[in-house]
Structure formats: structure tokens, C-alpha cells
XYZ file of C-alpha atoms in Angstrom:
718
model
C 115.151 97.281 79.647
C 113.675 99.531 82.363
C 115.927 100.730 85.160
C 114.053 100.242 88.408
C 116.695 101.511 90.837
C 114.628 104.587 91.678
C 112.095 102.295 93.355
C 114.538 101.358 96.106
C 115.725 104.769 97.310
C 114.386 108.136 98.342
C 114.247 110.395 95.332
C 113.455 113.877 94.101
C 110.877 114.181 91.374
C 109.172 116.437 88.866
C 105.983 115.691 86.967
C 105.672 117.632 83.731
C 102.296 118.270 82.172
C 103.055 118.875 78.511
C 100.532 121.174 76.888
C 99.892 121.406 73.172
C 101.605 124.778 72.989
C 104.744 123.445 74.674
C 105.366 121.119 71.725
C 105.942 124.017 69.360
C 109.464 124.911 70.522
C 110.318 122.316 73.144
C 114.019 122.508 74.066
C 114.706 119.064 75.542
C 118.380 119.788 76.216
C 117.470 122.829 78.274
C 114.797 120.837 80.109
C 117.279 118.118 81.055
C 119.881 120.624 82.247
C 117.312 122.584 84.264
C 116.135 119.389 85.953
C 119.723 118.410 86.694
C 120.418 121.846 88.189
C 117.247 121.493 90.294
C 118.689 118.183 91.617
C 115.830 116.136 90.163
C 116.514 112.452 89.540
C 113.052 111.205 88.472
C 110.927 112.844 85.761
C 107.417 111.772 84.849
C 105.888 113.494 81.842
C 102.649 113.425 79.881
C 103.232 111.105 76.986
C 99.858 109.856 75.747
C 96.168 110.544 76.204
C 94.364 113.770 75.466
C 97.804 115.250 74.662
C 100.134 112.809 72.903
C 103.711 113.880 72.168
C 104.929 111.310 69.681
C 103.809 110.187 66.220
C 101.182 107.450 66.308
C 98.637 105.844 64.030
C 96.359 105.031 66.982
C 93.128 106.830 67.831
C 94.615 109.098 70.459
C 94.943 112.810 70.021
C 98.394 114.005 68.917
C 99.391 117.577 69.667
C 98.886 119.672 66.509
C 102.161 121.480 67.272
C 104.221 118.287 67.154
C 104.629 118.370 63.349
C 106.002 114.857 63.147
C 108.535 115.267 65.951
C 108.978 112.399 68.417
C 109.118 114.471 71.575
C 108.813 111.398 73.819
C 112.023 109.972 72.346
C 113.807 113.311 72.608
C 112.900 113.764 76.279
C 113.954 110.247 77.246
C 117.322 110.618 75.517
C 118.014 114.058 76.989
C 117.229 113.260 80.632
C 119.025 109.931 80.561
C 122.203 111.809 79.668
C 121.950 113.393 83.140
C 121.110 110.088 84.848
C 117.513 111.173 85.390
C 114.927 108.389 85.282
C 112.170 108.862 82.683
C 108.631 107.757 83.560
C 106.011 108.084 80.826
C 102.633 109.225 82.175
C 99.272 108.924 80.495
C 95.745 110.052 81.232
C 93.081 108.192 79.295
C 90.074 109.826 80.910
C 89.174 111.811 77.772
C 88.336 110.351 74.370
C 88.878 112.581 71.325
C 85.762 113.181 69.258
C 86.884 111.186 66.217
C 87.574 108.102 68.360
C 84.272 108.523 70.217
C 82.410 108.712 66.906
C 84.113 105.563 65.645
C 83.661 103.748 68.967
C 80.640 105.162 70.846
C 80.770 102.143 73.175
C 83.942 103.635 74.716
C 82.049 106.567 76.258
C 80.646 106.863 79.744
C 76.896 107.528 79.564
C 74.096 109.114 81.535
C 70.849 107.334 82.457
C 69.328 108.183 79.078
C 72.266 106.625 77.272
C 73.741 109.935 76.175
C 77.571 110.124 76.246
C 79.062 112.413 78.861
C 80.788 115.203 76.967
C 83.636 117.047 78.619
C 83.283 120.761 79.255
C 82.702 122.544 75.967
C 85.751 124.773 76.349
C 87.968 121.671 76.216
C 86.978 121.068 72.625
C 85.745 117.803 71.172
C 86.271 115.359 74.048
C 84.106 112.731 75.707
C 84.452 110.984 79.081
C 85.862 107.467 78.936
C 84.317 104.716 81.019
C 86.981 102.769 82.965
C 85.311 99.518 81.904
C 85.300 100.487 78.231
C 87.373 99.067 75.436
C 89.310 102.338 75.230
C 90.794 101.854 78.684
C 91.117 98.089 78.319
C 91.623 96.426 74.928
C 92.700 99.566 73.113
C 94.986 100.585 75.955
C 96.980 97.423 75.290
C 97.755 98.791 71.823
C 98.741 102.200 73.204
C 101.041 100.668 75.805
C 102.556 98.172 73.393
C 103.607 101.032 71.140
C 105.155 103.049 73.970
C 106.906 100.234 75.835
C 108.374 98.693 72.694
C 109.521 101.995 71.235
C 111.154 103.844 74.161
C 113.758 103.043 76.833
C 111.629 104.103 79.762
C 112.161 103.664 83.490
C 108.482 103.432 84.348
C 104.869 103.895 83.310
C 102.500 106.119 85.296
C 98.715 106.220 85.023
C 96.655 109.245 85.968
C 93.654 108.590 88.206
C 91.343 109.201 85.265
C 92.755 106.067 83.647
C 91.143 103.725 86.159
C 88.744 105.710 88.360
C 85.198 106.779 87.613
C 84.663 110.342 86.441
C 82.857 112.891 88.611
C 80.439 113.453 85.729
C 76.978 112.280 86.815
C 78.289 111.680 90.369
C 80.458 108.876 89.048
C 77.499 106.911 87.661
C 77.958 105.333 84.243
C 75.096 103.654 82.359
C 77.101 102.191 79.489
C 76.353 98.591 78.491
C 79.500 97.211 80.155
C 78.733 98.906 83.463
C 75.097 97.845 83.429
C 75.975 94.234 82.663
C 78.809 94.104 85.198
C 76.762 95.647 87.987
C 73.771 93.404 87.315
C 76.012 90.347 87.479
C 77.496 91.623 90.759
C 74.288 92.603 92.521
C 71.277 91.523 90.467
C 70.258 95.199 90.477
C 70.129 97.996 87.947
C 72.627 100.861 88.049
C 71.141 103.583 90.299
C 70.190 106.865 88.706
C 71.351 109.134 91.525
C 73.427 109.358 94.684
C 70.858 108.349 97.304
C 71.939 106.798 100.597
C 68.308 106.111 101.478
C 68.364 103.552 98.671
C 70.258 100.385 99.761
C 71.198 99.874 96.125
C 73.418 102.959 96.242
C 75.699 101.498 98.925
C 75.986 98.277 96.943
C 76.798 100.268 93.827
C 79.487 102.196 95.699
C 81.137 98.947 96.799
C 80.975 97.603 93.224
C 82.690 100.734 91.905
C 85.496 100.451 94.448
C 86.115 96.851 93.450
C 86.074 97.713 89.747
C 88.662 100.457 90.276
C 90.959 98.041 92.111
C 90.526 95.497 89.334
C 91.225 98.182 86.738
C 94.453 99.327 88.376
C 95.575 95.712 88.741
C 94.755 95.129 85.084
C 96.963 98.083 84.134
C 99.763 96.769 86.315
C 99.599 93.289 84.832
C 99.292 94.659 81.311
C 102.523 96.628 81.641
C 104.297 93.644 83.212
C 103.177 91.423 80.330
C 104.998 93.772 77.965
C 108.081 94.255 80.160
C 108.283 92.372 83.496
C 110.910 94.832 84.741
C 108.941 97.981 83.935
C 107.917 99.821 87.144
C 104.268 100.846 87.338
C 103.170 103.976 89.162
C 99.602 105.139 89.777
C 98.457 108.630 90.662
C 95.587 108.855 93.103
C 94.331 110.570 96.231
C 93.349 109.408 99.686
C 91.151 110.904 102.376
C 92.660 114.394 102.049
C 90.652 114.929 98.845
C 87.263 113.525 99.751
C 85.404 114.533 96.581
C 87.782 112.819 94.176
C 88.205 109.816 96.473
C 84.519 109.021 96.866
C 83.217 110.005 93.422
C 86.124 108.279 91.696
C 85.706 105.250 94.023
C 89.472 105.237 94.539
C 90.735 102.553 96.903
C 94.362 103.508 97.443
C 94.859 100.925 100.212
C 94.229 97.929 97.971
C 96.079 99.477 95.039
C 99.114 100.019 97.239
C 99.420 96.284 97.845
C 100.926 95.643 94.420
C 101.664 98.894 92.530
C 105.439 99.451 92.370
C 105.191 103.120 93.340
C 102.156 104.868 94.787
C 101.628 108.563 94.149
C 98.975 110.706 95.787
C 98.243 114.371 95.268
C 98.459 117.211 97.776
C 98.286 119.866 95.115
C 96.038 122.666 96.138
C 96.668 125.399 98.682
C 93.636 127.565 98.127
C 90.563 127.149 95.939
C 88.808 130.237 94.642
C 85.524 130.032 92.796
C 83.939 133.425 92.400
C 83.492 134.827 95.882
C 83.948 131.438 97.546
C 87.377 130.642 98.965
C 88.577 127.490 100.689
C 92.028 126.839 102.131
C 93.275 123.282 102.072
C 95.008 121.641 105.017
C 98.548 122.980 105.487
C 99.745 119.600 106.792
C 98.206 117.649 103.915
C 101.592 116.499 102.494
C 102.682 115.188 105.902
C 99.356 113.435 106.363
C 99.504 111.616 103.025
C 103.154 110.550 103.264
C 102.562 109.327 106.807
C 99.502 107.287 105.864
C 100.939 105.766 102.679
C 104.023 104.558 104.499
C 101.866 102.381 106.729
C 99.841 100.796 103.911
C 102.590 100.245 101.327
C 105.957 98.550 101.395
C 106.938 100.424 98.226
C 108.304 103.919 97.794
C 105.564 106.470 98.271
C 105.322 109.754 96.412
C 103.342 112.884 97.216
C 102.743 115.307 94.379
C 102.727 119.016 95.249
C 101.941 121.751 92.770
C 104.477 124.419 91.898
C 101.603 126.779 91.254
C 98.900 128.455 93.329
C 96.034 126.179 92.402
C 93.189 126.952 92.024
C 92.807 128.902 89.640
C 96.190 130.655 89.201
C 98.314 127.946 87.633
C 100.877 130.310 86.110
C 102.076 131.820 89.402
C 104.261 129.833 91.748
C 103.611 129.300 95.441
C 105.694 131.792 97.474
C 109.135 130.202 98.036
C 108.990 130.211 101.837
C 105.781 128.191 101.866
C 106.827 125.912 99.015
C 109.900 124.575 100.776
C 108.220 123.732 104.082
C 105.183 122.326 102.280
C 107.352 119.830 100.402
C 109.734 119.199 103.315
C 106.837 117.652 105.255
C 106.873 114.780 102.751
C 110.495 113.837 103.440
C 109.981 114.283 107.178
C 107.305 111.583 107.015
C 109.158 109.002 104.939
C 107.946 109.977 101.458
C 109.322 111.348 98.207
C 108.281 114.720 96.834
C 107.310 115.176 93.200
C 106.744 118.729 91.970
C 103.931 119.212 89.479
C 104.661 121.644 86.654
C 101.587 122.438 84.587
C 103.111 125.351 82.675
C 105.454 123.299 80.559
C 109.244 123.039 80.954
C 111.035 125.121 83.570
C 112.481 127.570 81.050
C 108.985 128.329 79.758
C 107.504 129.233 83.137
C 106.448 132.821 83.460
C 107.024 132.783 87.225
C 110.345 131.193 88.154
C 110.576 132.646 91.665
C 109.722 129.367 93.390
C 112.386 127.152 91.820
C 115.255 128.215 94.153
C 113.184 126.986 97.123
C 112.663 123.599 95.476
C 116.360 123.421 94.615
C 117.293 124.227 98.222
C 115.193 121.306 99.481
C 116.300 118.853 96.793
C 119.979 119.760 97.316
C 119.575 119.120 101.042
C 117.984 115.709 100.484
C 120.593 114.722 97.883
C 123.494 115.848 100.086
C 122.142 113.909 103.068
C 120.808 110.898 101.183
C 122.261 108.427 103.670
C 120.021 109.742 106.449
C 116.856 109.046 104.437
C 117.588 105.532 103.244
C 115.869 102.649 104.995
C 114.339 104.856 107.672
C 111.143 103.919 109.451
C 108.736 105.605 111.818
C 109.613 105.789 115.491
C 106.063 106.602 116.630
C 104.325 104.504 119.279
C 100.921 106.162 118.739
C 98.718 105.517 115.700
C 95.589 107.205 114.353
C 93.188 104.922 112.486
C 91.806 105.969 109.113
C 88.810 103.833 108.154
C 88.080 103.918 104.434
C 84.702 102.286 105.027
C 83.819 105.149 107.352
C 84.747 107.723 104.711
C 82.629 106.013 102.046
C 79.675 104.639 103.982
C 79.347 106.796 107.104
C 80.553 110.143 105.754
C 78.091 109.904 102.863
C 76.961 113.447 102.116
C 79.694 114.959 104.313
C 82.871 112.881 104.175
C 84.901 115.933 105.147
C 83.258 115.792 108.573
C 84.947 112.449 109.189
C 88.284 113.802 107.942
C 87.913 116.704 110.389
C 87.812 114.168 113.230
C 91.074 112.575 112.076
C 92.732 115.934 111.599
C 91.722 117.100 115.049
C 94.026 114.495 116.550
C 96.677 115.163 113.916
C 96.713 118.846 114.825
C 96.676 118.257 118.582
C 99.577 115.790 118.459
C 101.546 117.889 115.982
C 101.144 120.999 118.147
C 102.584 119.047 121.084
C 105.326 117.369 119.012
C 104.077 113.840 119.666
C 105.049 111.488 116.800
C 102.205 109.440 115.333
C 101.403 107.159 112.429
C 98.204 107.079 110.391
C 97.227 103.455 109.837
C 94.472 101.778 107.867
C 91.846 99.255 108.824
C 93.895 96.629 106.986
C 96.875 97.219 109.289
C 94.630 96.678 112.329
C 93.084 93.516 110.902
C 96.541 92.061 110.301
C 97.345 92.705 113.946
C 100.488 94.605 112.959
C 100.298 96.793 116.050
C 103.247 95.694 118.172
C 105.131 98.991 117.876
C 102.189 100.975 119.256
C 101.146 101.679 122.821
C 97.989 103.600 121.870
C 95.584 103.399 118.926
C 93.326 106.407 118.326
C 89.907 105.893 116.729
C 88.497 109.299 115.697
C 84.832 108.547 114.922
C 85.818 105.230 113.285
C 82.112 104.524 112.894
C 82.129 101.705 110.326
C 83.909 98.757 111.876
C 84.048 95.060 111.076
C 84.035 92.227 113.588
C 87.587 91.399 112.510
C 88.838 94.912 113.259
C 87.071 94.924 116.625
C 88.575 91.547 117.509
C 92.065 92.772 116.651
C 91.608 95.902 118.785
C 90.286 93.801 121.642
C 93.349 91.550 121.438
C 95.537 94.655 121.380
C 94.054 95.864 124.677
C 94.304 92.369 126.169
C 98.047 92.483 125.426
C 98.350 95.756 127.338
C 97.676 98.223 124.535
C 95.465 101.285 124.957
C 92.671 102.902 122.940
C 91.231 106.388 122.537
C 87.907 106.662 120.710
C 85.385 109.379 119.963
C 81.710 109.756 119.188
C 80.071 106.952 117.122
C 83.137 104.719 116.795
C 82.099 101.099 116.012
C 78.370 101.967 115.960
C 77.978 101.040 112.268
C 78.888 98.027 110.164
C 81.171 98.331 107.137
C 78.253 99.106 104.851
C 77.049 102.025 106.957
C 74.171 100.244 108.717
C 73.654 101.380 112.283
C 73.946 98.874 115.122
C 71.982 98.957 118.344
C 75.187 99.034 120.371
C 78.856 99.957 119.991
C 80.834 96.966 118.781
C 83.482 98.056 121.301
C 81.060 98.833 124.152
C 82.917 96.418 126.441
C 86.164 98.326 125.930
C 84.552 101.760 126.160
C 82.793 100.749 129.390
C 79.845 102.646 127.953
C 76.571 101.536 126.371
C 74.853 103.474 123.593
C 71.496 105.174 123.990
C 71.042 107.783 121.266
C 72.827 110.488 119.268
C 71.821 114.095 119.846
C 73.003 117.690 119.612
C 74.793 119.101 122.654
C 72.443 122.088 122.214
C 69.349 119.972 122.723
C 66.268 120.371 120.580
C 66.368 122.924 117.799
C 63.824 125.605 118.691
C 65.202 128.679 116.969
C 67.130 129.844 120.043
C 70.882 130.443 119.686
C 72.347 128.289 122.472
C 75.525 127.339 124.266
C 76.498 124.141 126.106
C 79.466 122.973 128.154
C 81.197 119.968 129.556
C 81.174 120.347 133.325
C 84.280 119.283 135.244
C 83.366 116.592 137.782
C 86.884 115.567 138.803
C 89.535 118.248 138.338
C 92.206 115.847 139.642
C 91.784 113.355 136.818
C 94.958 113.038 134.660
C 93.032 113.957 131.493
C 92.224 117.359 133.013
C 95.817 118.099 134.007
C 96.907 121.668 133.227
C 93.332 122.684 132.457
C 93.641 125.527 134.964
C 91.060 127.419 136.935
C 87.850 126.546 135.108
C 84.933 124.257 135.755
C 83.590 124.261 132.183
C 84.849 123.351 128.711
C 82.947 124.275 125.521
C 80.775 121.517 124.074
C 80.203 121.435 120.325
C 78.399 119.469 117.640
C 76.756 116.147 118.497
C 77.340 113.551 121.182
C 76.307 110.015 122.046
C 74.053 109.655 125.047
C 75.698 106.777 126.915
C 75.523 104.980 130.223
C 78.918 104.423 131.787
C 79.703 101.095 133.448
C 80.045 100.965 137.221
C 83.840 100.677 137.180
C 84.467 103.533 134.769
C 85.344 107.116 135.662
C 83.364 110.063 134.263
C 85.420 113.259 134.755
C 83.189 115.373 132.440
C 79.435 115.563 131.997
C 77.213 117.658 129.743
C 75.523 120.797 130.997
C 71.994 121.725 130.056
C 72.060 123.993 127.003
C 70.917 127.585 127.470
C 70.457 130.731 125.433
C 73.233 133.122 124.370
C 71.088 136.259 123.939
C 69.835 138.462 125.466
C 72.837 138.540 127.777
C 70.750 139.463 130.796
C 68.925 136.129 130.507
C 71.910 134.047 129.422
C 71.978 131.491 132.244
C 70.411 128.222 133.261
C 69.004 126.916 136.474
C 68.512 123.472 135.015
C 70.586 120.661 136.553
C 73.486 119.079 134.738
C 72.181 116.544 132.215
C 74.355 113.819 133.702
C 75.345 112.624 130.221
C 79.022 111.550 130.258
C 81.351 113.523 127.975
C 84.440 111.571 128.987
C 84.704 107.949 130.106
C 88.003 106.389 131.197
C 88.801 102.871 132.345
C 91.734 100.545 132.972
C 91.919 96.979 131.705
C 93.285 94.117 133.791
C 96.102 93.773 131.247
C 97.329 97.278 132.017
C 95.789 98.769 128.906
C 93.823 101.970 129.280
C 90.761 103.100 127.336
C 89.491 106.654 126.845
C 86.130 107.267 125.227
C 84.849 110.735 124.299
C 81.078 110.545 123.592
C 81.323 113.949 121.887
C 83.372 115.350 119.004
C 86.327 117.270 120.456
C 88.467 116.166 117.505
C 86.307 117.543 114.683
C 85.518 120.652 116.737
C 89.226 121.337 117.265
C 89.879 121.152 113.529
C 87.116 123.643 112.768
C 87.421 126.025 115.705
C 90.762 125.368 117.400
C 89.711 125.884 121.026
C 92.771 124.723 123.039
C 90.889 122.835 125.768
C 89.866 120.179 123.239
C 93.486 119.745 122.178
C 94.572 119.471 125.797
C 92.035 116.698 126.444
C 93.222 114.706 123.431
C 96.914 115.141 124.234
C 96.375 114.249 127.909
C 94.522 111.145 126.752
C 97.575 110.131 124.717
C 99.960 110.777 127.609
C 97.753 108.854 130.036
C 97.213 105.859 127.779
C 100.908 105.611 126.873
C 101.781 106.075 130.580
C 103.997 108.973 129.559
C 106.225 106.717 127.481
C 106.723 108.801 124.344
C 109.722 108.316 122.040
C 110.375 112.038 121.566
C 109.967 115.258 123.503
C 110.388 118.652 121.870
C 110.150 122.043 123.546
C 109.331 124.461 120.764
C 106.442 126.513 119.353
C 103.474 124.437 118.141
C 104.256 125.593 114.605
C 107.391 123.449 114.526
C 106.536 119.999 113.145
C 108.635 117.177 114.589
C 108.851 113.576 113.394
C 111.035 110.719 114.541
C 112.563 108.336 112.004
C 114.675 105.310 112.929
C 117.703 103.772 111.259
C 119.762 100.883 112.560
C 122.045 102.942 114.794
C 120.447 106.356 114.486
C 117.499 108.344 115.702
C 116.682 111.006 113.130
C 114.500 113.953 114.138
C 112.999 116.021 111.314
C 111.925 119.578 112.141
C 109.752 121.587 109.739
C 108.980 125.197 110.648
C 105.569 126.393 109.456
C 105.570 129.568 111.538
C 104.831 131.916 108.674
C 101.819 133.803 109.928
C 98.983 134.377 107.489
C 99.048 132.192 104.408
C 100.507 132.214 101.924
C 103.769 132.460 103.872
C 106.047 135.260 102.727
C 108.558 134.781 105.523
C 109.192 132.335 108.326
C 109.876 133.229 111.944
C 112.727 130.947 113.069
C 112.194 128.622 116.012
C 115.019 129.239 118.475
C 116.587 127.150 121.241
C 114.611 124.056 120.369
C 115.148 121.409 123.043
C 114.979 117.765 121.966
C 114.881 114.896 124.442
C 115.078 111.192 123.553
C 114.691 108.363 126.057
C 117.614 105.972 126.195
C 116.166 102.513 125.752
C 116.626 99.178 124.011
C 120.373 99.548 124.163
C 120.559 102.703 122.045
C 122.881 105.271 123.574
C 123.691 108.223 121.305
C 127.328 109.217 121.097
C 127.070 112.264 118.853
C 124.403 114.646 117.577
C 124.657 116.239 114.163
C 122.658 119.102 112.611
C 122.504 118.360 108.888
C 121.880 121.953 107.799
C 125.357 122.959 108.979
C 127.085 119.589 109.281
C 128.156 120.546 112.783
C 127.905 118.594 116.004
C 125.682 119.861 118.798
C 126.484 119.502 122.507
C 124.880 116.308 123.839
C 123.777 115.893 127.443
C 123.287 112.343 128.791
C 121.714 111.888 132.206
C 121.365 108.103 132.303
C 117.797 107.784 131.046
C 117.609 110.633 128.554
C 119.628 112.270 125.821
C 119.152 116.003 125.383
C 120.273 118.547 122.841
C 119.424 122.164 122.062
C 119.116 123.302 118.463
C 119.983 127.021 118.300
C 117.660 127.854 115.406
C 115.404 126.242 112.786
C 114.723 128.485 109.795
C 112.667 126.153 107.585
C 113.764 122.502 107.524
C 116.318 120.869 109.774
C 117.293 117.262 110.456
C 118.969 116.333 113.748
C 120.779 112.987 113.841
C 121.405 111.161 117.125
C 124.194 108.749 116.224
C 124.949 105.651 118.253
C 128.205 103.728 118.191
C 130.346 106.768 117.539
C 129.824 106.762 113.742
C 128.172 109.461 111.611
């Protein structure tokens, strides 16, 4: 019977991709000991799919190096001897050629009915349709064999086992898909990704629903074989927009029932020829934060050991690896390290493992301070999945940039925040928050708007940007903001801050109209702030304040003619208002959030942070005086306040060394009867001097090298 204890506590994981070549001389005893020495207590490993590591008579590809060995059985036995939980993972996205020939109906197909073949260098593989018999009826046979044969502690499905493939933009024309979609919509499957065609949006919604149904089918199938067997699914959320939208992955609805949710934050840098793209450094924090608000189960974030992409044999430099993974624990999640080069002893580059061991030892040693913790944030950023799918369309990353602008601004100023979903808002589960932030939450339902309106009527506050609430959940534009009454602004049009495009390289600014307004505090001696991207032309209500307006755009070159004599446009770039309930509302008609992510100009960050301070009336649960490169989160336990500090001050990536943050001052308000008696630094186990002044508790942390946890203990116990 499966042991499900790992579902109830914070853990330390490794996912092992077993390659064909690894099966030739796989030393399971050495693997188990290496994992034990690394302080791992949960192992997931490739068991079945395009690489299968046990004898089987089924039509799945068995590694040619296996030679009759039951490697699955050997691994389970070896790791259990060290009290490591064994989770069998499978990826059924690829169908071996012999199975595809025998069952052509299993393949995903293009509009001409031709099966999608995987890249030629993979060999003889075809793409499986998630509605096909291979991933449904035949999967039952595969699972029955595995669950009945091995003493496993869980089953994990790769995203390819339930999501649509990126081949053909995620469009499958197999008979099952065509019949299912016609029954759903009365339409034919579209032939291309075309948002001008209303059928495409309908098709996108159908795919999302099918993926949810598929993942639920997998869950129920496993439970029918063993009701106690934990089920884990690997997916992504908004941090990986391509996979999310093309795969039609709906992690929010999956998280409602899956026993353990895993998302990927694998890549650091992507190199394709002369094109290079760095992924978001705070991606692990972002995903753990978000998943903890949409799931009541343990959440896992998978980080690669290697420098993907394309160098999968070299490890990430140790200094960066530790702080990358530490973000996960600082935000309430569990880290799982992805090894794609086989077992630890077979890795050509072992330099990164001491960093992982250092983190995992720390978490194991201080396990009590991670159990049952919850977020202490009173500010939340909304992520709208409908906006990503139906407003982002050709550029979903643009929407993610808006979210990350607020993430970066708040992180730089050490303000704790949660990332919540539309579903959380609809449920009205907002009591812990003083302010909800809506970064271009364009696609909004009446139910979400009603819940936000009730939130403000109870004294809560909102911050919104750009086209928030201007579209319905299917991406159809409204004539007016759904939240126009709260914004105290009515919509006119959307335009570029640079005016009409006429071939002239231009500049535009937000002009300061009221330097004394709280949102312009600490702006300094300037009357202009850069304006970027697009903005909504709005009319502000009579009772609202408009501290910023848009200048007329003017040329950059030649410098001798770089000026304007045109009057200010009068278009508001900031609208603030106060509700009778005491709630405050800030509306930015422009895009300071997305612009800050892309460019980083500090005035935009200052506006966003001042908006948070004003709307919360300065009532923040944590204050930290430290460099902006020190991440700070606040986690609560019954009689503790736990502050996690992650130092990402490593200069140019990839980090080779970290510059310690010194004399970090932490201040907590004393409220709700919690009065700390002691403060403990977990890295040393030593107490720190605590200063109580009646309303605040203060402590100074001498130095933070990489990851530190500071525990404010009430009641005199630690």
C-alpha cells in the first residue's frame, strides 16, 4: 500500500530522468546512498513512456539497454531502504513507431489527417493525442501493471500525458478531437491559430476543459487501482506562457483535486543560435507563491540542476543554484531538483551538488519551522488565467510583464505579497488582504467584479492598471470598464503615449500636477516621469484626484529641435479616490508595471510601491531595511513569525559569488496579541538581540550570505 506521508509535510525532492544509456550499468545502491547523502526524501523517476525501465509485454518502448532487468523494482527497493519515498513518473506524449503502426488512431494529426511525427532525430516516435486510446484505455493497462507490481509511494504524470502538444499550435484533427469539438461547439476544428476567427477562442476554451478532464481522468484511474496512491501532475503556470497556452494547461482547476501539484521553473537562459533569452530570476518564488493560494495540497516547484537550454550536462553555478531553490521554501513550497543526466554518480559535472545539499540539510535540520506555515502578506496580486489566454493572445508574455512589474517593485521594497487567482477572488476569500492589485487584469467576469466591489465596500483597497476589466472572459472588448465606478474613470480609447506613428522617434512623459500627493512621495526634484507603451484615454470623475497627466509627445532627434510647445494633453495617467467605506482605489491608465519589468526605471517602481503604502494606510506586516536584492517573505505559524531572507546579490548572471547583505534591520508590528519573546537566526542557531518599543519588534541581522530564516518566537518557546 502506498505511503502518503510525504503529502503532509515539507519535503526535499529529486526528479530523475532515466535515459536509455543509464540503464546499461545503473547502480541503484549508489543512487540511493547519494540521494540520502543529499538529504533527499522524495524521488520521482521516469518509469514508463518513451523510456520504460522494466520488462513489459505492453506496446510501450523498453530501453534496449535494460536486457531483462527490472530497474523500476530495483530503484524502489533501494531508496525505500533509506526511507526515501518512490514516485513513479511517466510521460505518454510520444508513441513508439510500432504502436503507432498498429494503432494509427492513437496519433495526433494535422488538418490533412497526417500523423504528427516527432523530430526525426528522436527516432521512430509519433505525437499522442490526449483524447486518444493510448492515453486513455491503453493507459489503464500501463498503470494497472505498474501499480499492481511495485510498492510505490505515488504516481506522477508529465504534462505531455494530458496536455496538447505544441505541434501544429496544439491543434489536433484526429477523429476523437473532431467529434468531441463538434459536439461541444457545433463547429469544425480550426486549421490555424487565428484570434480574428471567433471559432478559435471557442476551440481554446474546449482544449482547456479537455485537459482538466484528462488530468481528472488520470487521477480517478489511479485511485480506482489504489485509493491510497498519491497522484502528482507536472505542469506550468503563467511563467512559461508558450507551454501554458499551446498545451491548454489549466493548473488552477487541476490543483483542486490533484494530491500534489508540481510546476516547472527549469530554465535560466535559452540559447538558440545567436538568440539569447534570460528567464525570470524570481520565477521559483513566483510559482510557489501562486500555487499556495490555489491549492490546499503540498506544492512542488521543479528546478533544473543543469544550465538549460541547451547545456544539460553542466550544472548551474552553485551560488546561483542555492538561492534559486531557496526561493521555493521561502514562499511555502517544496523544491524538486531535476536531473536529466542520469543518477548523481554518472553526472559529468558534480560541482552543483554541494549547494543543493547545503539547502536540503538546512531545511531538514529546521523542519519544524516549515511545517504548517502560511503567508503573512496583506497585499495580493491577481493573476487572471482568462487574461493570459484570451487577452494576451499573440503576446501573452506582455501580460506576464505587467504582473512581474508589481512583483519586482514589491520585492525590491521588501513588501510581502501573495499571487492569487480569479477563483480566489470569486470565492471572496480576501479577508486577510488590505489591498488587491490588478495588473492589466483585462478579462474579468461579472462575478469577479462583484466580489472586488464587495471587497472595497468592506473597506478593502484596489490598485489597477491599463485595460483592467475592459474585456469579458472570452476576450471580447466592452464599451466601458466593468470597474469604472471603482476607478472613478470612464473609458474613451486606447492609444500609444507617443501619439500617431509617423516615422519620428519620440518621447513622452507624465507631468506632475500635484507634487504633494502621497503617491508622489520621495519622487524628488522633478516635474516629469517617463511614459511608455500604451495608455487608456479616460475621463476622471469629479471627485477623483489626478496627480499625473500625459504630456504631448515630441521628437528625440535632432537634439536642437527636441522640445514641444504643445500643451499638456490633459489625459490622466494616475487617478486616485477614496470610498465611503474607507477603501482606497488607485488606477493607472498607463502601463508602469510592464514598463518596469522591461526597462526598470525606478520612478515606475516608486509609484507602484507608494500606491501600496497609501492603499494599505501604511499597515504592512513586515519592514526590512536592506538592499533590494535581498528577498524577504513573511510566514506565520501559531506562535511564530518566520522571516525568510534570500540574497540574490550576485551581480551578472550566472552568479559566481554573492555579496552578503549586512546589518539587515527587520521590524514587525506587534498586533493581535502576538508579542515576540525571542528571535532566533536558524543559520547559526543563535539568538539575536530583540528590541521592543510597545508597537514594534526590531532586530538586526549581522549578515545574510545566501539563505537565512529569522524566527520571532512568542510565548518564550523556540
